[in-house]
mmCIF file with all atom_site columns, C-alpha atoms in Angstrom:
data_model
loop_
_atom_site.group_PDB
_atom_site.id
_atom_site.type_symbol
_atom_site.label_atom_id
_atom_site.label_alt_id
_atom_site.label_comp_id
_atom_site.label_asym_id
_atom_site.label_entity_id
_atom_site.label_seq_id
_atom_site.pdbx_PDB_ins_code
_atom_site.Cartn_x
_atom_site.Cartn_y
_atom_site.Cartn_z
_atom_site.occupancy
_atom_site.B_iso_or_equiv
_atom_site.pdbx_formal_charge
_atom_site.auth_seq_id
_atom_site.auth_comp_id
_atom_site.auth_asym_id
_atom_site.auth_atom_id
_atom_site.pdbx_PDB_model_num
ATOM 1   C CA . MET A 1 1   ? -0.324  13.473  -11.217 1.00 0.00 ? 1   MET A CA 1
ATOM 2   C CA . ILE A 1 2   ? -1.605  10.191  -9.807  1.00 0.00 ? 2   ILE A CA 1
ATOM 3   C CA . ASP A 1 3   ? -4.487  8.786   -11.866 1.00 0.00 ? 3   ASP A CA 1
ATOM 4   C CA . VAL A 1 4   ? -7.317  7.240   -9.834  1.00 0.00 ? 4   VAL A CA 1
ATOM 5   C CA . LEU A 1 5   ? -10.199 5.056   -11.001 1.00 0.00 ? 5   LEU A CA 1
ATOM 6   C CA . VAL A 1 6   ? -13.165 5.342   -8.610  1.00 0.00 ? 6   VAL A CA 1
ATOM 7   C CA . VAL A 1 7   ? -15.261 2.153   -8.439  1.00 0.00 ? 7   VAL A CA 1
ATOM 8   C CA . ASP A 1 8   ? -18.565 2.101   -6.575  1.00 0.00 ? 8   ASP A CA 1
ATOM 9   C CA . ASP A 1 9   ? -21.933 0.606   -7.486  1.00 0.00 ? 9   ASP A CA 1
ATOM 10  C CA . ASP A 1 10  ? -23.751 3.711   -6.202  1.00 0.00 ? 10  ASP A CA 1
ATOM 11  C CA . PHE A 1 11  ? -23.521 6.572   -8.714  1.00 0.00 ? 11  PHE A CA 1
ATOM 12  C CA . HIS A 1 12  ? -23.933 9.282   -6.049  1.00 0.00 ? 12  HIS A CA 1
ATOM 13  C CA . VAL A 1 13  ? -21.287 7.783   -3.776  1.00 0.00 ? 13  VAL A CA 1
ATOM 14  C CA . ALA A 1 14  ? -18.909 7.455   -6.724  1.00 0.00 ? 14  ALA A CA 1
ATOM 15  C CA . GLU A 1 15  ? -19.405 11.158  -7.466  1.00 0.00 ? 15  GLU A CA 1
ATOM 16  C CA . ILE A 1 16  ? -18.675 12.088  -3.860  1.00 0.00 ? 16  ILE A CA 1
ATOM 17  C CA . ASN A 1 17  ? -15.554 9.925   -3.702  1.00 0.00 ? 17  ASN A CA 1
ATOM 18  C CA . ALA A 1 18  ? -14.374 11.349  -7.023  1.00 0.00 ? 18  ALA A CA 1
ATOM 19  C CA . ALA A 1 19  ? -14.849 14.872  -5.653  1.00 0.00 ? 19  ALA A CA 1
ATOM 20  C CA . TYR A 1 20  ? -12.737 13.947  -2.618  1.00 0.00 ? 20  TYR A CA 1
ATOM 21  C CA . VAL A 1 21  ? -9.971  12.667  -4.907  1.00 0.00 ? 21  VAL A CA 1
ATOM 22  C CA . GLU A 1 22  ? -10.019 15.837  -7.009  1.00 0.00 ? 22  GLU A CA 1
ATOM 23  C CA . LYS A 1 23  ? -9.697  17.944  -3.838  1.00 0.00 ? 23  LYS A CA 1
ATOM 24  C CA . THR A 1 24  ? -6.467  16.171  -2.892  1.00 0.00 ? 24  THR A CA 1
ATOM 25  C CA . PRO A 1 25  ? -3.358  17.794  -4.430  1.00 0.00 ? 25  PRO A CA 1
ATOM 26  C CA . GLY A 1 26  ? -1.464  15.533  -6.800  1.00 0.00 ? 26  GLY A CA 1
ATOM 27  C CA . PHE A 1 27  ? -4.437  13.328  -7.666  1.00 0.00 ? 27  PHE A CA 1
ATOM 28  C CA . ARG A 1 28  ? -6.903  13.327  -10.543 1.00 0.00 ? 28  ARG A CA 1
ATOM 29  C CA . VAL A 1 29  ? -9.854  11.115  -11.420 1.00 0.00 ? 29  VAL A CA 1
ATOM 30  C CA . ALA A 1 30  ? -9.179  9.008   -14.497 1.00 0.00 ? 30  ALA A CA 1
ATOM 31  C CA . GLY A 1 31  ? -12.748 7.725   -14.553 1.00 0.00 ? 31  GLY A CA 1
ATOM 32  C CA . THR A 1 32  ? -15.550 6.107   -12.593 1.00 0.00 ? 32  THR A CA 1
ATOM 33  C CA . ALA A 1 33  ? -16.982 2.600   -12.851 1.00 0.00 ? 33  ALA A CA 1
ATOM 34  C CA . HIS A 1 34  ? -19.963 0.937   -11.202 1.00 0.00 ? 34  HIS A CA 1
ATOM 35  C CA . THR A 1 35  ? -19.419 -2.762  -11.938 1.00 0.00 ? 35  THR A CA 1
ATOM 36  C CA . ALA A 1 36  ? -16.456 -5.135  -12.032 1.00 0.00 ? 36  ALA A CA 1
ATOM 37  C CA . LEU A 1 37  ? -16.934 -5.681  -15.770 1.00 0.00 ? 37  LEU A CA 1
ATOM 38  C CA . GLN A 1 38  ? -16.931 -1.956  -16.460 1.00 0.00 ? 38  GLN A CA 1
ATOM 39  C CA . THR A 1 39  ? -13.771 -1.604  -14.384 1.00 0.00 ? 39  THR A CA 1
ATOM 40  C CA . MET A 1 40  ? -11.985 -4.331  -16.318 1.00 0.00 ? 40  MET A CA 1
ATOM 41  C CA . ARG A 1 41  ? -12.953 -2.801  -19.656 1.00 0.00 ? 41  ARG A CA 1
ATOM 42  C CA . LEU A 1 42  ? -11.718 0.625   -18.590 1.00 0.00 ? 42  LEU A CA 1
ATOM 43  C CA . LEU A 1 43  ? -8.400  -0.849  -17.483 1.00 0.00 ? 43  LEU A CA 1
ATOM 44  C CA . GLU A 1 44  ? -8.015  -2.556  -20.866 1.00 0.00 ? 44  GLU A CA 1
ATOM 45  C CA . SER A 1 45  ? -8.005  0.845   -22.574 1.00 0.00 ? 45  SER A CA 1
ATOM 46  C CA . ARG A 1 46  ? -5.825  2.787   -20.137 1.00 0.00 ? 46  ARG A CA 1
ATOM 47  C CA . GLU A 1 47  ? -3.513  2.386   -17.171 1.00 0.00 ? 47  GLU A CA 1
ATOM 48  C CA . VAL A 1 48  ? -4.272  3.947   -13.807 1.00 0.00 ? 48  VAL A CA 1
ATOM 49  C CA . ASP A 1 49  ? -2.093  4.211   -10.729 1.00 0.00 ? 49  ASP A CA 1
ATOM 50  C CA . LEU A 1 50  ? -4.723  3.568   -8.090  1.00 0.00 ? 50  LEU A CA 1
ATOM 51  C CA . LEU A 1 51  ? -8.153  1.962   -7.705  1.00 0.00 ? 51  LEU A CA 1
ATOM 52  C CA . LEU A 1 52  ? -10.501 3.391   -5.090  1.00 0.00 ? 52  LEU A CA 1
ATOM 53  C CA . LEU A 1 53  ? -12.562 0.219   -4.851  1.00 0.00 ? 53  LEU A CA 1
ATOM 54  C CA . ASP A 1 54  ? -15.826 -0.747  -3.192  1.00 0.00 ? 54  ASP A CA 1
ATOM 55  C CA . HIS A 1 55  ? -16.244 -4.391  -2.174  1.00 0.00 ? 55  HIS A CA 1
ATOM 56  C CA . TYR A 1 56  ? -19.967 -4.713  -2.863  1.00 0.00 ? 56  TYR A CA 1
ATOM 57  C CA . LEU A 1 57  ? -20.331 -4.626  -6.642  1.00 0.00 ? 57  LEU A CA 1
ATOM 58  C CA . PRO A 1 58  ? -23.368 -6.048  -8.477  1.00 0.00 ? 58  PRO A CA 1
ATOM 59  C CA . ASP A 1 59  ? -21.535 -8.618  -10.642 1.00 0.00 ? 59  ASP A CA 1
ATOM 60  C CA . ARG A 1 60  ? -18.687 -9.736  -8.337  1.00 0.00 ? 60  ARG A CA 1
ATOM 61  C CA . THR A 1 61  ? -16.987 -8.581  -5.162  1.00 0.00 ? 61  THR A CA 1
ATOM 62  C CA . GLY A 1 62  ? -14.233 -6.025  -5.181  1.00 0.00 ? 62  GLY A CA 1
ATOM 63  C CA . LEU A 1 63  ? -11.716 -8.568  -3.880  1.00 0.00 ? 63  LEU A CA 1
ATOM 64  C CA . ASP A 1 64  ? -12.682 -11.046 -6.601  1.00 0.00 ? 64  ASP A CA 1
ATOM 65  C CA . LEU A 1 65  ? -12.007 -8.230  -9.046  1.00 0.00 ? 65  LEU A CA 1
ATOM 66  C CA . VAL A 1 66  ? -8.568  -7.560  -7.511  1.00 0.00 ? 66  VAL A CA 1
ATOM 67  C CA . ARG A 1 67  ? -7.673  -11.232 -7.824  1.00 0.00 ? 67  ARG A CA 1
ATOM 68  C CA . ALA A 1 68  ? -8.770  -11.302 -11.482 1.00 0.00 ? 68  ALA A CA 1
ATOM 69  C CA . LEU A 1 69  ? -6.802  -8.155  -12.271 1.00 0.00 ? 69  LEU A CA 1
ATOM 70  C CA . ARG A 1 70  ? -3.656  -9.585  -10.707 1.00 0.00 ? 70  ARG A CA 1
ATOM 71  C CA . ARG A 1 71  ? -3.994  -12.723 -12.839 1.00 0.00 ? 71  ARG A CA 1
ATOM 72  C CA . GLN A 1 72  ? -4.184  -10.485 -15.900 1.00 0.00 ? 72  GLN A CA 1
ATOM 73  C CA . GLY A 1 73  ? -1.039  -8.631  -14.876 1.00 0.00 ? 73  GLY A CA 1
ATOM 74  C CA . VAL A 1 74  ? -2.751  -5.344  -13.926 1.00 0.00 ? 74  VAL A CA 1
ATOM 75  C CA . ARG A 1 75  ? -0.479  -3.680  -11.384 1.00 0.00 ? 75  ARG A CA 1
ATOM 76  C CA . SER A 1 76  ? -2.677  -0.770  -10.281 1.00 0.00 ? 76  SER A CA 1
ATOM 77  C CA . ASP A 1 77  ? -2.582  -0.235  -6.522  1.00 0.00 ? 77  ASP A CA 1
ATOM 78  C CA . VAL A 1 78  ? -5.794  -0.621  -4.521  1.00 0.00 ? 78  VAL A CA 1
ATOM 79  C CA . ILE A 1 79  ? -7.415  1.193   -1.622  1.00 0.00 ? 79  ILE A CA 1
ATOM 80  C CA . MET A 1 80  ? -10.664 -0.432  -0.489  1.00 0.00 ? 80  MET A CA 1
ATOM 81  C CA . VAL A 1 81  ? -13.507 1.931   0.456   1.00 0.00 ? 81  VAL A CA 1
ATOM 82  C CA . THR A 1 82  ? -16.406 -0.164  1.656   1.00 0.00 ? 82  THR A CA 1
ATOM 83  C CA . ALA A 1 83  ? -18.902 -0.878  4.413   1.00 0.00 ? 83  ALA A CA 1
ATOM 84  C CA . ALA A 1 84  ? -17.672 -4.492  4.603   1.00 0.00 ? 84  ALA A CA 1
ATOM 85  C CA . GLN A 1 85  ? -16.056 -5.170  7.980   1.00 0.00 ? 85  GLN A CA 1
ATOM 86  C CA . ASP A 1 86  ? -15.977 -8.989  8.045   1.00 0.00 ? 86  ASP A CA 1
ATOM 87  C CA . VAL A 1 87  ? -12.670 -10.343 9.284   1.00 0.00 ? 87  VAL A CA 1
ATOM 88  C CA . GLU A 1 88  ? -12.518 -12.685 6.286   1.00 0.00 ? 88  GLU A CA 1
ATOM 89  C CA . VAL A 1 89  ? -12.806 -9.761  3.874   1.00 0.00 ? 89  VAL A CA 1
ATOM 90  C CA . VAL A 1 90  ? -10.175 -7.717  5.696   1.00 0.00 ? 90  VAL A CA 1
ATOM 91  C CA . GLU A 1 91  ? -7.808  -10.710 5.822   1.00 0.00 ? 91  GLU A CA 1
ATOM 92  C CA . ALA A 1 92  ? -8.283  -11.356 2.089   1.00 0.00 ? 92  ALA A CA 1
ATOM 93  C CA . ALA A 1 93  ? -7.604  -7.695  1.351   1.00 0.00 ? 93  ALA A CA 1
ATOM 94  C CA . LEU A 1 94  ? -4.271  -7.993  3.158   1.00 0.00 ? 94  LEU A CA 1
ATOM 95  C CA . ARG A 1 95  ? -3.358  -11.151 1.259   1.00 0.00 ? 95  ARG A CA 1
ATOM 96  C CA . TYR A 1 96  ? -4.204  -9.543  -2.100  1.00 0.00 ? 96  TYR A CA 1
ATOM 97  C CA . GLY A 1 97  ? -1.948  -6.583  -1.403  1.00 0.00 ? 97  GLY A CA 1
ATOM 98  C CA . VAL A 1 98  ? -4.599  -3.922  -0.732  1.00 0.00 ? 98  VAL A CA 1
ATOM 99  C CA . LEU A 1 99  ? -2.707  -0.909  0.647   1.00 0.00 ? 99  LEU A CA 1
ATOM 100 C CA . HIS A 1 100 ? -5.459  0.642   2.758   1.00 0.00 ? 100 HIS A CA 1
ATOM 101 C CA . TYR A 1 101 ? -8.938  -0.336  3.931   1.00 0.00 ? 101 TYR A CA 1
ATOM 102 C CA . LEU A 1 102 ? -11.299 2.559   4.635   1.00 0.00 ? 102 LEU A CA 1
ATOM 103 C CA . VAL A 1 103 ? -14.705 1.804   6.150   1.00 0.00 ? 103 VAL A CA 1
ATOM 104 C CA . LYS A 1 104 ? -17.743 3.758   4.971   1.00 0.00 ? 104 LYS A CA 1
ATOM 105 C CA . PRO A 1 105 ? -18.911 6.285   5.847   1.00 0.00 ? 105 PRO A CA 1
ATOM 106 C CA . PHE A 1 106 ? -15.690 8.254   5.996   1.00 0.00 ? 106 PHE A CA 1
ATOM 107 C CA . THR A 1 107 ? -14.688 11.905  5.911   1.00 0.00 ? 107 THR A CA 1
ATOM 108 C CA . PHE A 1 108 ? -12.646 13.756  3.335   1.00 0.00 ? 108 PHE A CA 1
ATOM 109 C CA . ASP A 1 109 ? -9.807  13.935  5.870   1.00 0.00 ? 109 ASP A CA 1
ATOM 110 C CA . GLY A 1 110 ? -9.983  10.166  6.353   1.00 0.00 ? 110 GLY A CA 1
ATOM 111 C CA . LEU A 1 111 ? -9.536  9.512   2.638   1.00 0.00 ? 111 LEU A CA 1
ATOM 112 C CA . ARG A 1 112 ? -6.984  12.274  2.192   1.00 0.00 ? 112 ARG A CA 1
ATOM 113 C CA . SER A 1 113 ? -4.739  10.779  4.893   1.00 0.00 ? 113 SER A CA 1
ATOM 114 C CA . ARG A 1 114 ? -4.679  7.473   3.004   1.00 0.00 ? 114 ARG A CA 1
ATOM 115 C CA . LEU A 1 115 ? -3.966  9.192   -0.291  1.00 0.00 ? 115 LEU A CA 1
ATOM 116 C CA . GLU A 1 116 ? -1.147  11.186  1.275   1.00 0.00 ? 116 GLU A CA 1
ATOM 117 C CA . SER A 1 117 ? 0.418   8.036   2.735   1.00 0.00 ? 117 SER A CA 1
ATOM 118 C CA . TYR A 1 118 ? 0.159   6.496   -0.738  1.00 0.00 ? 118 TYR A CA 1
ATOM 119 C CA . VAL A 1 119 ? 2.140   9.436   -2.109  1.00 0.00 ? 119 VAL A CA 1
ATOM 120 C CA . GLU A 1 120 ? 4.767   8.849   0.576   1.00 0.00 ? 120 GLU A CA 1
ATOM 121 C CA . LEU A 1 121 ? 4.934   5.159   -0.366  1.00 0.00 ? 121 LEU A CA 1
ATOM 122 C CA . ARG A 1 122 ? 5.555   5.992   -4.017  1.00 0.00 ? 122 ARG A CA 1
ATOM 123 C CA . ARG A 1 123 ? 8.186   8.537   -3.022  1.00 0.00 ? 123 ARG A CA 1
ATOM 124 C CA . SER A 1 124 ? 9.955   6.003   -0.799  1.00 0.00 ? 124 SER A CA 1
ATOM 125 C CA . LEU A 1 125 ? 9.976   3.406   -3.584  1.00 0.00 ? 125 LEU A CA 1
ATOM 126 C CA . ARG A 1 126 ? 11.266  5.960   -6.070  1.00 0.00 ? 126 ARG A CA 1
ATOM 127 C CA . ASP A 1 127 ? 14.064  7.022   -3.717  1.00 0.00 ? 127 ASP A CA 1
ATOM 128 C CA . ALA A 1 128 ? 15.077  3.394   -3.277  1.00 0.00 ? 128 ALA A CA 1
ATOM 129 C CA . GLY A 1 129 ? 14.963  2.721   -7.033  1.00 0.00 ? 129 GLY A CA 1
ATOM 130 C CA . GLY A 1 130 ? 18.101  1.354   -8.619  1.00 0.00 ? 130 GLY A CA 1
ATOM 131 C CA . ARG A 1 131 ? 19.453  0.089   -5.316  1.00 0.00 ? 131 ARG A CA 1
ATOM 132 C CA . THR A 1 132 ? 20.012  -3.672  -5.285  1.00 0.00 ? 132 THR A CA 1
ATOM 133 C CA . ALA A 1 133 ? 20.132  -3.554  -1.488  1.00 0.00 ? 133 ALA A CA 1
ATOM 134 C CA . PRO A 1 134 ? 18.364  -0.464  -0.093  1.00 0.00 ? 134 PRO A CA 1
ATOM 135 C CA . GLY A 1 135 ? 19.138  -1.419  3.500   1.00 0.00 ? 135 GLY A CA 1
ATOM 136 C CA . GLN A 1 136 ? 16.933  -1.955  6.541   1.00 0.00 ? 136 GLN A CA 1
ATOM 137 C CA . GLN A 1 137 ? 16.340  1.747   7.182   1.00 0.00 ? 137 GLN A CA 1
ATOM 138 C CA . ARG A 1 138 ? 14.985  2.397   3.699   1.00 0.00 ? 138 ARG A CA 1
ATOM 139 C CA . ILE A 1 139 ? 12.925  -0.792  3.779   1.00 0.00 ? 139 ILE A CA 1
ATOM 140 C CA . ASP A 1 140 ? 11.401  0.276   7.103   1.00 0.00 ? 140 ASP A CA 1
ATOM 141 C CA . ARG A 1 141 ? 10.564  3.634   5.548   1.00 0.00 ? 141 ARG A CA 1
ATOM 142 C CA . ILE A 1 142 ? 8.832   1.935   2.613   1.00 0.00 ? 142 ILE A CA 1
ATOM 143 C CA . PHE A 1 143 ? 6.706   -0.291  4.834   1.00 0.00 ? 143 PHE A CA 1
ATOM 144 C CA . GLY A 1 144 ? 6.044   2.557   7.247   1.00 0.00 ? 144 GLY A CA 1
ATOM 145 C CA . ALA A 1 145 ? 4.617   4.669   4.431   1.00 0.00 ? 145 ALA A CA 1
ATOM 146 C CA . VAL A 1 146 ? 1.712   2.231   4.064   1.00 0.00 ? 146 VAL A CA 1
ATOM 147 C CA . ARG A 1 147 ? 0.520   2.964   7.589   1.00 0.00 ? 147 ARG A CA 1
ATOM 148 C CA . THR A 1 148 ? -2.197  5.542   8.109   1.00 0.00 ? 148 THR A CA 1
ATOM 149 C CA . PRO A 1 149 ? -0.827  8.912   9.300   1.00 0.00 ? 149 PRO A CA 1
ATOM 150 C CA . PRO A 1 150 ? -1.873  9.917   12.847  1.00 0.00 ? 150 PRO A CA 1
ATOM 151 C CA . GLY A 1 151 ? -5.217  11.687  13.015  1.00 0.00 ? 151 GLY A CA 1
ATOM 152 C CA . GLY A 1 152 ? -6.447  10.148  9.784   1.00 0.00 ? 152 GLY A CA 1
ATOM 153 C CA . ALA A 1 153 ? -9.449  8.417   11.291  1.00 0.00 ? 153 ALA A CA 1
ATOM 154 C CA . THR A 1 154 ? -12.193 9.576   13.612  1.00 0.00 ? 154 THR A CA 1
ATOM 155 C CA . PRO A 1 155 ? -13.074 7.208   16.475  1.00 0.00 ? 155 PRO A CA 1
ATOM 156 C CA . PRO A 1 156 ? -16.692 6.016   16.348  1.00 0.00 ? 156 PRO A CA 1
ATOM 157 C CA . ALA A 1 157 ? -19.235 7.115   18.889  1.00 0.00 ? 157 ALA A CA 1
ATOM 158 C CA . LYS A 1 158 ? -20.302 4.760   21.681  1.00 0.00 ? 158 LYS A CA 1
ATOM 159 C CA . GLY A 1 159 ? -22.716 2.157   20.375  1.00 0.00 ? 159 GLY A CA 1
ATOM 160 C CA . TRP A 1 160 ? -21.741 2.979   16.807  1.00 0.00 ? 160 TRP A CA 1
ATOM 161 C CA . SER A 1 161 ? -22.904 0.538   14.111  1.00 0.00 ? 161 SER A CA 1
ATOM 162 C CA . GLY A 1 162 ? -21.085 0.688   10.777  1.00 0.00 ? 162 GLY A CA 1
ATOM 163 C CA . PRO A 1 163 ? -23.963 -0.801  8.725   1.00 0.00 ? 163 PRO A CA 1
ATOM 164 C CA . THR A 1 164 ? -26.470 1.642   10.274  1.00 0.00 ? 164 THR A CA 1
ATOM 165 C CA . ALA A 1 165 ? -24.194 4.597   9.584   1.00 0.00 ? 165 ALA A CA 1
ATOM 166 C CA . ASP A 1 166 ? -23.714 3.403   6.009   1.00 0.00 ? 166 ASP A CA 1
ATOM 167 C CA . LEU A 1 167 ? -27.490 2.992   5.580   1.00 0.00 ? 167 LEU A CA 1
ATOM 168 C CA . ILE A 1 168 ? -28.082 6.592   6.671   1.00 0.00 ? 168 ILE A CA 1
ATOM 169 C CA . TYR A 1 169 ? -25.257 7.830   4.450   1.00 0.00 ? 169 TYR A CA 1
ATOM 170 C CA . GLN A 1 170 ? -26.685 5.953   1.441   1.00 0.00 ? 170 GLN A CA 1
ATOM 171 C CA . VAL A 1 171 ? -30.178 7.369   2.065   1.00 0.00 ? 171 VAL A CA 1
ATOM 172 C CA . ILE A 1 172 ? -28.802 10.917  2.029   1.00 0.00 ? 172 ILE A CA 1
ATOM 173 C CA . ALA A 1 173 ? -26.372 10.340  -0.849  1.00 0.00 ? 173 ALA A CA 1
ATOM 174 C CA . ARG A 1 174 ? -29.222 9.096   -3.067  1.00 0.00 ? 174 ARG A CA 1
ATOM 175 C CA . SER A 1 175 ? -31.427 12.096  -2.324  1.00 0.00 ? 175 SER A CA 1
ATOM 176 C CA . GLU A 1 176 ? -31.351 15.005  -4.767  1.00 0.00 ? 176 GLU A CA 1
ATOM 177 C CA . THR A 1 177 ? -32.119 17.466  -1.960  1.00 0.00 ? 177 THR A CA 1
ATOM 178 C CA . PRO A 1 178 ? -31.081 17.691  1.725   1.00 0.00 ? 178 PRO A CA 1
ATOM 179 C CA . LEU A 1 179 ? -33.255 15.686  4.119   1.00 0.00 ? 179 LEU A CA 1
ATOM 180 C CA . SER A 1 180 ? -34.566 16.322  7.615   1.00 0.00 ? 180 SER A CA 1
ATOM 181 C CA . ALA A 1 181 ? -33.936 13.860  10.441  1.00 0.00 ? 181 ALA A CA 1
ATOM 182 C CA . GLN A 1 182 ? -37.559 12.727  10.215  1.00 0.00 ? 182 GLN A CA 1
ATOM 183 C CA . GLU A 1 183 ? -37.237 12.055  6.477   1.00 0.00 ? 183 GLU A CA 1
ATOM 184 C CA . VAL A 1 184 ? -34.010 10.145  6.990   1.00 0.00 ? 184 VAL A CA 1
ATOM 185 C CA . ALA A 1 185 ? -35.573 8.079   9.774   1.00 0.00 ? 185 ALA A CA 1
ATOM 186 C CA . PHE A 1 186 ? -38.579 7.208   7.583   1.00 0.00 ? 186 PHE A CA 1
ATOM 187 C CA . ARG A 1 187 ? -36.515 6.198   4.557   1.00 0.00 ? 187 ARG A CA 1
ATOM 188 C CA . ALA A 1 188 ? -34.035 4.199   6.624   1.00 0.00 ? 188 ALA A CA 1
ATOM 189 C CA . GLY A 1 189 ? -36.696 2.511   8.761   1.00 0.00 ? 189 GLY A CA 1
ATOM 190 C CA . LEU A 1 190 ? -35.204 3.844   12.001  1.00 0.00 ? 190 LEU A CA 1
ATOM 191 C CA . SER A 1 191 ? -36.495 5.812   14.958  1.00 0.00 ? 191 SER A CA 1
ATOM 192 C CA . ARG A 1 192 ? -36.024 9.570   14.765  1.00 0.00 ? 192 ARG A CA 1
ATOM 193 C CA . SER A 1 193 ? -33.813 9.574   17.871  1.00 0.00 ? 193 SER A CA 1
ATOM 194 C CA . THR A 1 194 ? -31.486 6.965   16.345  1.00 0.00 ? 194 THR A CA 1
ATOM 195 C CA . ALA A 1 195 ? -31.331 8.849   13.062  1.00 0.00 ? 195 ALA A CA 1
ATOM 196 C CA . GLN A 1 196 ? -30.561 12.108  14.860  1.00 0.00 ? 196 GLN A CA 1
ATOM 197 C CA . ARG A 1 197 ? -27.710 10.503  16.831  1.00 0.00 ? 197 ARG A CA 1
ATOM 198 C CA . TYR A 1 198 ? -26.049 9.173   13.691  1.00 0.00 ? 198 TYR A CA 1
ATOM 199 C CA . LEU A 1 199 ? -26.693 12.364  11.737  1.00 0.00 ? 199 LEU A CA 1
ATOM 200 C CA . ARG A 1 200 ? -25.064 14.446  14.451  1.00 0.00 ? 200 ARG A CA 1
ATOM 201 C CA . HIS A 1 201 ? -21.970 12.230  14.487  1.00 0.00 ? 201 HIS A CA 1
ATOM 202 C CA . LEU A 1 202 ? -21.698 12.141  10.685  1.00 0.00 ? 202 LEU A CA 1
ATOM 203 C CA . GLN A 1 203 ? -21.993 15.912  10.624  1.00 0.00 ? 203 GLN A CA 1
ATOM 204 C CA . ASP A 1 204 ? -19.273 16.277  13.277  1.00 0.00 ? 204 ASP A CA 1
ATOM 205 C CA . THR A 1 205 ? -16.897 14.091  11.269  1.00 0.00 ? 205 THR A CA 1
ATOM 206 C CA . GLY A 1 206 ? -17.537 16.075  8.091   1.00 0.00 ? 206 GLY A CA 1
ATOM 207 C CA . THR A 1 207 ? -19.269 13.248  6.217   1.00 0.00 ? 207 THR A CA 1
ATOM 208 C CA . LEU A 1 208 ? -22.546 15.180  6.102   1.00 0.00 ? 208 LEU A CA 1
ATOM 209 C CA . ARG A 1 209 ? -23.264 18.854  5.579   1.00 0.00 ? 209 ARG A CA 1
ATOM 210 C CA . LEU A 1 210 ? -25.873 20.646  7.693   1.00 0.00 ? 210 LEU A CA 1
ATOM 211 C CA . THR A 1 211 ? -28.088 23.358  6.232   1.00 0.00 ? 211 THR A CA 1
ATOM 212 C CA . LEU A 1 212 ? -30.943 25.284  7.817   1.00 0.00 ? 212 LEU A CA 1
ATOM 213 C CA . ARG A 1 213 ? -34.352 25.848  6.238   1.00 0.00 ? 213 ARG A CA 1
ATOM 214 C CA . TYR A 1 214 ? -36.342 28.692  7.702   1.00 0.00 ? 214 TYR A CA 1
ATOM 215 C CA . GLY A 1 215 ? -40.140 28.672  7.712   1.00 0.00 ? 215 GLY A CA 1
ATOM 216 C CA . ASP A 1 216 ? -42.633 31.381  8.479   1.00 0.00 ? 216 ASP A CA 1
ATOM 217 C CA . ALA A 1 217 ? -42.221 30.950  12.213  1.00 0.00 ? 217 ALA A CA 1
ATOM 218 C CA . GLY A 1 218 ? -40.459 28.860  14.816  1.00 0.00 ? 218 GLY A CA 1
ATOM 219 C CA . ARG A 1 219 ? -37.053 27.256  14.844  1.00 0.00 ? 219 ARG A CA 1
ATOM 220 C CA . PRO A 1 220 ? -35.237 26.541  11.568  1.00 0.00 ? 220 PRO A CA 1
ATOM 221 C CA . GLU A 1 221 ? -35.353 22.969  10.317  1.00 0.00 ? 221 GLU A CA 1
ATOM 222 C CA . HIS A 1 222 ? -32.045 21.074  10.182  1.00 0.00 ? 222 HIS A CA 1
ATOM 223 C CA . ARG A 1 223 ? -31.477 19.355  6.849   1.00 0.00 ? 223 ARG A CA 1
ATOM 224 C CA . TYR A 1 224 ? -28.592 17.079  5.894   1.00 0.00 ? 224 TYR A CA 1
ATOM 225 C CA . GLY A 1 225 ? -26.778 16.501  2.632   1.00 0.00 ? 225 GLY A CA 1
ATOM 226 C CA . ALA A 1 226 ? -23.641 14.601  1.633   1.00 0.00 ? 226 ALA A CA 1
ATOM 227 C CA . SER A 1 227 ? -20.393 16.567  1.786   1.00 0.00 ? 227 SER A CA 1
ATOM 228 C CA . GLY A 1 228 ? -19.394 16.145  -1.839  1.00 0.00 ? 228 GLY A CA 1
ATOM 229 C CA . GLY A 1 229 ? -17.273 19.272  -2.097  1.00 0.00 ? 229 GLY A CA 1
#
């Protein structure tokens, strides 16, 4: 089993990401953390294979945390899961050896494809173990395993804004009950038509779950919740 530490400042999002990990064969959640300090303390007491790491943490950024862990000799692999899309952040992630970079909000299939490619990477390294010169073909296989498998990501809709999608996702993830489009629009400070467009796309990609609430008369009300399992 591959042990994963899920790190996200939002407790609800961390629970959802942990549920996604548990649904993927061969993986188990070793714990959850919500700050960089908490992450470092957990890693002092146990080793984990993989960090599922958000960039926006309350005490320091996720990439600052990766750099500090490398200085301390922590060799856990890292997959970033974050709303950050700045070129500087992505470039730094590459330089620090982050294996995958998954932009929020994402679907279970999107995360699973990265986890499965991580399994393939470990398998390729294991197969090449003990070889002083594995050869170009095996090296190509190792580097190829880091790439996202085809079909792992869903293309965004026209006019798609990552921060707006993440805002809507966070509003729903923090709610204890499913929300209507009007409630989402009010809490996010958006128009109802904008909220509905994003909700429909997030539902289509599997990030949100649609339920119907029936009243005494008329059409059922559409309500949205996070797809946590």
